[in-house]
Amino acid sequence: MDRQIALSAIRYNERKQGQETVLTTVIDGKQVAASVIETVKAATSALDKQSGVKTGLAVVIVGDDPASHAYVNSKGKMAKECGFKSVQHTLPAETTQEELAALVATLNSDPSIHGILVQLPLPKHLKSELIIQSILPEKDVDGLHVVNAGKLATGDLETGLVSCTPAGAMVFVRRTHGEDLSGLNAVVIGRSNLFGKPMAQLLLNANATVTIAHSRTKDLPAVCRNADILVAAVGRPEMVRSDWVKPGATVIDVGINRIPAPEKGEGKTRLVGDVAFEDAAKVAAVITPVPGGVGPMTIAMLMANTVIAAHRAAGQTPPTF
Ligand code: GUN
């Protein structure tokens, strides 16, 4: 196999390949995320030394949803760990559209801030789309602005910013298969603007032959069995089984589903992906677990996007991930 595995950490599982028993690589998302963070730290410090620019990230949160606060806290903590100027704006649930827009405008014109993230979902009375589209594209470290979506669609990765989850999944693909996916079939299950579409465009940009499958696709298992790289983002617990997987494929699971786990006790739950992990791992050559796969990459890629944005603002060549 000429597969070039350069993952920073792997675990092994046995699987059958014809008569032989071979090893399946299980990607350790925490380890890969840690290697991305190391690159971010080094680039942050080099930019400060060379240009006197301290990378700045502003995170805006409106209301008091506990899960959103937990996410925002970990983003702020990681930003500090990377050596960023980290600013958090916590606004009350009653904040008006105008007040939130005014804060975004202030952050847009603040040269010490290179990345702006407005935590979603916003309270129902606020129009999220208007707010997201008011962030300057070069500070849109979530990659949600239509300018960034358009740059990705036209293959301009030099000046655009890519949303964090597909960017993280793509790091796994690159570390498994290298930069050039020529001749490989990739299937993305899911067509959302947040993940499926940008993921498909990243794969296409790397020369893969890409199929976007979704709930209306005819014979989904047969389509998936054609995939050398299978990416699942449908939100259906353990939908992808071993008979959907081409032997030797790379399987990336973007699903996070909480399901009942009576075996752990009454009322207990556990997290599973869109892939039936143990089953699919018998056939795949490389697979990501849930939790511990794509999940840890999202925050790491937010930090990566922020240090990229800071380099561009300072006229310096950004690091690659
Ligand atoms: N809420 C949950 N995940 C995200 C994310 O990646 N970006 C933003 N802005 N909000 C979120």
Coordinates of C-alpha atoms and ligand atoms in Angstrom, one line a residue:
M1 CA 0.0 0.0 0.0
D2 CA 1.5 3.4 -1.0
R3 CA -0.7 5.2 1.5
Q4 CA 1.4 7.9 3.2
I5 CA 0.3 8.0 6.7
A6 CA 1.7 10.9 8.6
L7 CA -0.8 11.1 11.4
S8 CA 0.7 12.3 14.7
A9 CA -0.8 9.4 16.6
I10 CA -2.6 6.2 15.8
R11 CA -4.1 3.2 17.5
Y12 CA -4.5 -0.2 15.9
N13 CA -7.3 -2.5 15.4
E14 CA -7.2 -5.8 13.5
R15 CA -9.2 -6.2 10.3
K16 CA -9.5 -8.9 7.6
Q17 CA -8.1 -8.1 4.1
G18 CA -8.7 -11.2 2.0
Q19 CA -6.9 -14.1 3.9
E20 CA -4.7 -11.7 5.8
T21 CA -5.2 -10.0 9.1
V22 CA -4.0 -6.4 8.7
L23 CA -4.2 -3.3 11.0
T24 CA -6.7 -0.5 10.8
T25 CA -5.5 3.0 11.7
V26 CA -7.7 4.8 14.2
I27 CA -7.1 8.5 14.0
D28 CA -6.5 10.2 17.3
G29 CA -8.1 13.6 16.9
K30 CA -6.8 14.9 20.1
Q31 CA -3.2 14.2 19.1
V32 CA -3.7 15.7 15.6
A33 CA -5.4 18.8 17.2
A34 CA -2.4 19.1 19.6
S35 CA 0.0 19.1 16.6
V36 CA -2.1 21.9 14.9
I37 CA -2.0 23.9 18.2
E38 CA 1.8 23.5 18.3
T39 CA 2.1 25.0 14.8
V40 CA -0.3 27.8 15.8
K41 CA 1.8 28.7 18.9
A42 CA 5.0 28.7 16.9
A43 CA 3.4 30.9 14.2
T44 CA 1.9 33.3 16.7
S45 CA 5.2 33.8 18.4
A46 CA 7.1 34.2 15.1
L47 CA 4.6 36.8 13.9
D48 CA 4.9 38.8 17.1
K49 CA 8.8 38.7 16.9
Q50 CA 8.9 39.5 13.2
S51 CA 6.2 42.1 12.9
G52 CA 5.2 43.1 16.4
V53 CA 1.7 41.8 15.7
K54 CA -0.1 40.0 18.5
T55 CA -2.8 37.7 17.1
G56 CA -6.3 38.8 18.4
L57 CA -9.5 36.8 18.6
A58 CA -12.8 38.2 19.7
V59 CA -15.6 35.8 20.7
V60 CA -19.1 37.2 21.1
I61 CA -21.8 35.3 23.0
V62 CA -25.4 36.5 23.5
G63 CA -27.6 35.0 26.2
D64 CA -27.0 32.3 28.8
D65 CA -27.2 29.0 27.1
P66 CA -24.9 26.8 29.2
A67 CA -23.6 24.6 26.3
S68 CA -22.7 27.8 24.3
H69 CA -20.9 29.3 27.3
A70 CA -18.9 26.0 27.7
Y71 CA -17.9 26.1 24.1
V72 CA -16.9 29.8 24.3
N73 CA -14.9 29.3 27.5
S74 CA -12.9 26.5 25.8
K75 CA -12.3 28.7 22.8
G76 CA -11.1 31.6 25.0
K77 CA -8.9 29.3 27.0
M78 CA -7.3 27.8 23.9
A79 CA -6.7 31.3 22.4
K80 CA -4.8 32.3 25.5
E81 CA -2.8 29.1 25.4
C82 CA -1.8 29.9 21.8
G83 CA -0.5 33.3 22.9
F84 CA -3.4 35.3 21.4
K85 CA -5.0 38.5 22.7
S86 CA -8.3 36.8 23.6
V87 CA -11.4 39.0 24.1
Q88 CA -14.8 37.7 25.1
H89 CA -18.0 39.9 24.8
T90 CA -20.9 38.5 26.8
L91 CA -24.1 40.2 26.0
P92 CA -27.5 39.7 27.7
A93 CA -30.3 37.7 26.0
E94 CA -32.3 40.9 25.4
T95 CA -29.5 42.4 23.2
T96 CA -31.1 44.1 20.1
Q97 CA -30.0 43.5 16.6
E98 CA -28.6 47.1 16.5
E99 CA -26.6 46.6 19.6
L100 CA -25.0 43.4 18.3
A101 CA -24.4 44.9 14.9
A102 CA -22.7 47.9 16.6
L103 CA -20.4 45.5 18.5
V104 CA -19.5 43.6 15.3
A105 CA -18.8 47.0 13.5
T106 CA -16.4 48.0 16.4
L107 CA -14.6 44.7 16.2
N108 CA -14.4 45.0 12.4
S109 CA -12.6 48.3 12.7
D110 CA -10.3 47.3 15.6
P111 CA -6.8 46.5 14.1
S112 CA -5.9 44.4 17.2
I113 CA -8.6 41.9 16.4
H114 CA -7.9 39.5 13.5
G115 CA -10.7 37.0 14.1
I116 CA -14.3 37.5 15.1
L117 CA -16.6 34.6 16.1
V118 CA -20.2 35.1 17.0
Q119 CA -21.3 32.0 18.8
L120 CA -24.4 30.4 17.3
P121 CA -27.2 29.8 17.9
L122 CA -28.2 33.4 18.7
P123 CA -31.5 34.1 20.7
K124 CA -34.5 33.7 18.4
H125 CA -35.3 37.4 18.0
L126 CA -31.9 38.1 16.4
K127 CA -31.2 37.5 12.7
S128 CA -28.0 35.5 12.7
E129 CA -27.5 35.6 9.0
L130 CA -27.4 39.4 8.9
I131 CA -24.8 39.4 11.8
I132 CA -22.6 36.7 10.2
Q133 CA -22.6 38.5 6.9
S134 CA -21.7 41.8 8.6
I135 CA -18.3 40.4 9.8
L136 CA -15.5 41.4 7.6
P137 CA -14.6 38.4 5.4
E138 CA -10.9 38.6 6.3
K139 CA -11.9 38.4 10.1
D140 CA -14.5 35.7 9.6
V141 CA -12.6 32.8 11.2
D142 CA -15.7 30.7 11.3
G143 CA -15.6 30.7 7.4
L144 CA -19.4 31.4 7.3
H145 CA -19.4 34.7 5.2
V146 CA -20.6 34.2 1.6
V147 CA -17.3 35.8 0.4
N148 CA -15.4 32.9 2.1
A149 CA -17.9 30.4 0.8
G150 CA -17.5 31.8 -2.7
K151 CA -13.7 31.8 -2.5
L152 CA -13.8 28.1 -1.5
A153 CA -16.1 27.4 -4.3
T154 CA -13.8 29.0 -6.8
G155 CA -10.7 27.3 -5.3
D156 CA -9.2 30.5 -3.8
L157 CA -7.7 29.1 -0.6
E158 CA -5.0 31.7 -0.6
T159 CA -7.2 34.6 0.5
G160 CA -10.3 32.8 1.9
L161 CA -11.0 31.3 5.3
V162 CA -12.5 27.8 5.5
S163 CA -15.0 26.8 8.1
C164 CA -13.4 24.9 11.0
T165 CA -15.0 21.5 10.9
P166 CA -14.4 20.7 7.2
A167 CA -10.9 22.3 7.5
G168 CA -10.2 19.9 10.4
A169 CA -11.6 16.8 8.6
M170 CA -9.4 17.8 5.6
V171 CA -6.3 17.8 7.8
F172 CA -7.0 14.1 8.5
V173 CA -7.4 13.5 4.8
R174 CA -4.1 15.2 3.9
R175 CA -2.2 13.4 6.7
T176 CA -3.5 10.1 5.4
H177 CA -3.4 10.6 1.6
G178 CA -1.1 13.6 1.0
E179 CA -2.0 16.9 -0.8
D180 CA -3.1 15.3 -4.1
L181 CA -6.1 13.1 -4.2
S182 CA -6.0 12.5 -7.9
G183 CA -7.7 9.2 -8.9
L184 CA -9.5 8.8 -5.5
N185 CA -13.2 8.7 -5.2
A186 CA -14.6 10.7 -2.3
V187 CA -18.2 10.5 -1.0
V188 CA -19.6 13.1 1.4
I189 CA -22.9 12.1 3.0
G190 CA -24.7 15.4 3.8
R191 CA -25.1 18.6 1.9
S192 CA -25.3 21.3 4.5
N193 CA -23.7 24.8 4.0
L194 CA -21.9 24.3 7.3
F195 CA -20.2 21.1 6.4
G196 CA -21.2 18.9 3.4
K197 CA -20.8 21.6 0.7
P198 CA -17.5 23.0 2.0
M199 CA -16.1 19.5 2.6
A200 CA -16.9 18.4 -0.9
Q201 CA -15.2 21.6 -2.3
L202 CA -12.1 21.0 -0.3
L203 CA -11.9 17.4 -1.6
L204 CA -12.5 18.6 -5.2
N205 CA -9.9 21.2 -4.9
A206 CA -7.4 18.5 -3.9
N207 CA -8.3 16.6 -7.2
A208 CA -10.6 13.9 -5.7
T209 CA -13.6 12.8 -7.7
V210 CA -16.4 13.9 -5.4
T211 CA -20.0 12.7 -4.9
I212 CA -22.3 14.6 -2.5
A213 CA -24.9 12.1 -1.3
H214 CA -27.9 13.0 0.9
S215 CA -31.3 11.8 2.1
R216 CA -32.7 11.7 -1.5
T217 CA -29.8 9.7 -2.9
K218 CA -30.8 6.4 -4.5
D219 CA -29.0 3.3 -3.1
L220 CA -26.8 5.2 -0.6
P221 CA -24.9 2.1 0.5
A222 CA -23.9 1.4 -3.1
V223 CA -22.7 5.0 -3.6
C224 CA -20.7 4.8 -0.4
R225 CA -19.1 1.5 -1.3
N226 CA -17.5 3.4 -4.2
A227 CA -15.6 5.7 -1.8
D228 CA -11.9 5.6 -1.2
I229 CA -12.6 8.5 1.2
L230 CA -16.0 8.4 2.9
V231 CA -17.1 11.4 5.0
A232 CA -20.4 11.1 7.0
A233 CA -22.2 14.1 8.3
V234 CA -25.9 13.3 8.4
G235 CA -26.8 13.3 12.1
R236 CA -28.1 9.7 12.0
P237 CA -26.6 7.6 14.8
E238 CA -24.4 4.7 13.5
M239 CA -26.0 4.7 10.0
V240 CA -22.9 3.8 8.1
R241 CA -22.2 0.1 8.5
S242 CA -19.4 -2.2 7.3
D243 CA -21.2 -3.2 4.2
W244 CA -21.3 0.6 3.1
V245 CA -17.5 0.8 3.3
K246 CA -15.1 -0.1 0.5
P247 CA -12.4 -2.4 1.9
G248 CA -9.3 -0.2 2.6
A249 CA -11.2 3.1 2.6
T250 CA -10.6 6.1 4.8
V251 CA -13.8 6.8 6.9
I252 CA -14.3 10.2 8.5
D253 CA -17.2 10.5 10.9
V254 CA -18.5 14.0 11.5
G255 CA -21.6 13.0 13.4
I256 CA -22.1 13.6 17.1
N257 CA -25.3 11.9 18.3
R258 CA -26.3 11.3 21.9
I259 CA -28.1 8.0 22.3
P260 CA -29.5 6.1 25.3
A261 CA -27.0 3.8 27.0
P262 CA -29.0 1.7 29.4
E263 CA -25.9 -0.6 29.8
K264 CA -24.3 2.3 31.7
G265 CA -27.3 2.7 34.0
E266 CA -30.8 4.0 33.9
G267 CA -31.2 7.3 32.1
K268 CA -27.5 7.3 31.0
T269 CA -26.5 8.3 27.5
R270 CA -23.4 8.0 25.2
L271 CA -22.0 9.8 22.2
V272 CA -21.9 8.0 18.9
G273 CA -21.1 9.2 15.3
D274 CA -22.9 8.6 12.1
V275 CA -20.7 5.5 11.5
A276 CA -21.1 2.2 13.4
F277 CA -17.5 2.4 14.5
E278 CA -16.6 -1.2 15.5
D279 CA -18.4 -2.6 12.5
A280 CA -16.9 -0.2 9.9
A281 CA -13.4 -0.5 11.4
K282 CA -13.4 -4.2 10.3
V283 CA -13.4 -3.0 6.7
A284 CA -11.8 0.5 6.6
A285 CA -8.1 1.1 6.6
V286 CA -8.3 4.4 8.4
I287 CA -11.2 5.6 10.6
T288 CA -12.0 8.4 13.0
P289 CA -13.7 7.6 16.4
V290 CA -16.5 9.6 18.0
P291 CA -15.8 11.2 20.4
G292 CA -12.1 12.0 19.9
G293 CA -12.0 12.3 16.1
V294 CA -13.1 15.4 14.2
G295 CA -14.5 17.0 17.4
P296 CA -11.2 18.2 18.9
M297 CA -10.1 19.6 15.5
T298 CA -12.8 22.3 15.4
I299 CA -11.3 24.5 18.1
A300 CA -7.8 23.8 16.8
M301 CA -8.8 25.0 13.3
L302 CA -10.4 28.1 14.7
M303 CA -7.0 29.0 16.2
A304 CA -5.4 28.1 12.9
N305 CA -7.8 30.4 11.0
T306 CA -7.1 33.2 13.5
V307 CA -3.3 33.1 13.1
I308 CA -3.7 32.8 9.3
A309 CA -5.9 36.0 9.4
A310 CA -3.3 37.8 11.5
H311 CA -0.5 36.9 9.1
R312 CA -2.4 38.1 6.2
A313 CA -3.3 41.4 7.9
A314 CA 0.4 41.8 8.6
G315 CA 1.4 41.0 5.0
Q316 CA 3.2 37.8 6.1
T317 CA 2.9 34.3 4.6
P318 CA 0.7 32.3 6.9
P319 CA 1.5 28.8 8.2
T320 CA -0.2 25.7 6.5
F321 CA -1.9 23.0 8.4
Ligands
GUN1 N1 -21.9 26.9 17.7 C1 -21.6 25.6 17.7 N2 -20.5 25.4 16.9 C2 -20.2 26.6 16.4 C3 -19.2 27.1 15.5 O1 -18.4 26.3 15.0 N3 -19.2 28.4 15.2 C4 -20.1 29.3 15.8 N4 -20.1 30.5 15.5 N5 -21.1 28.9 16.6 C5 -21.1 27.5 16.9

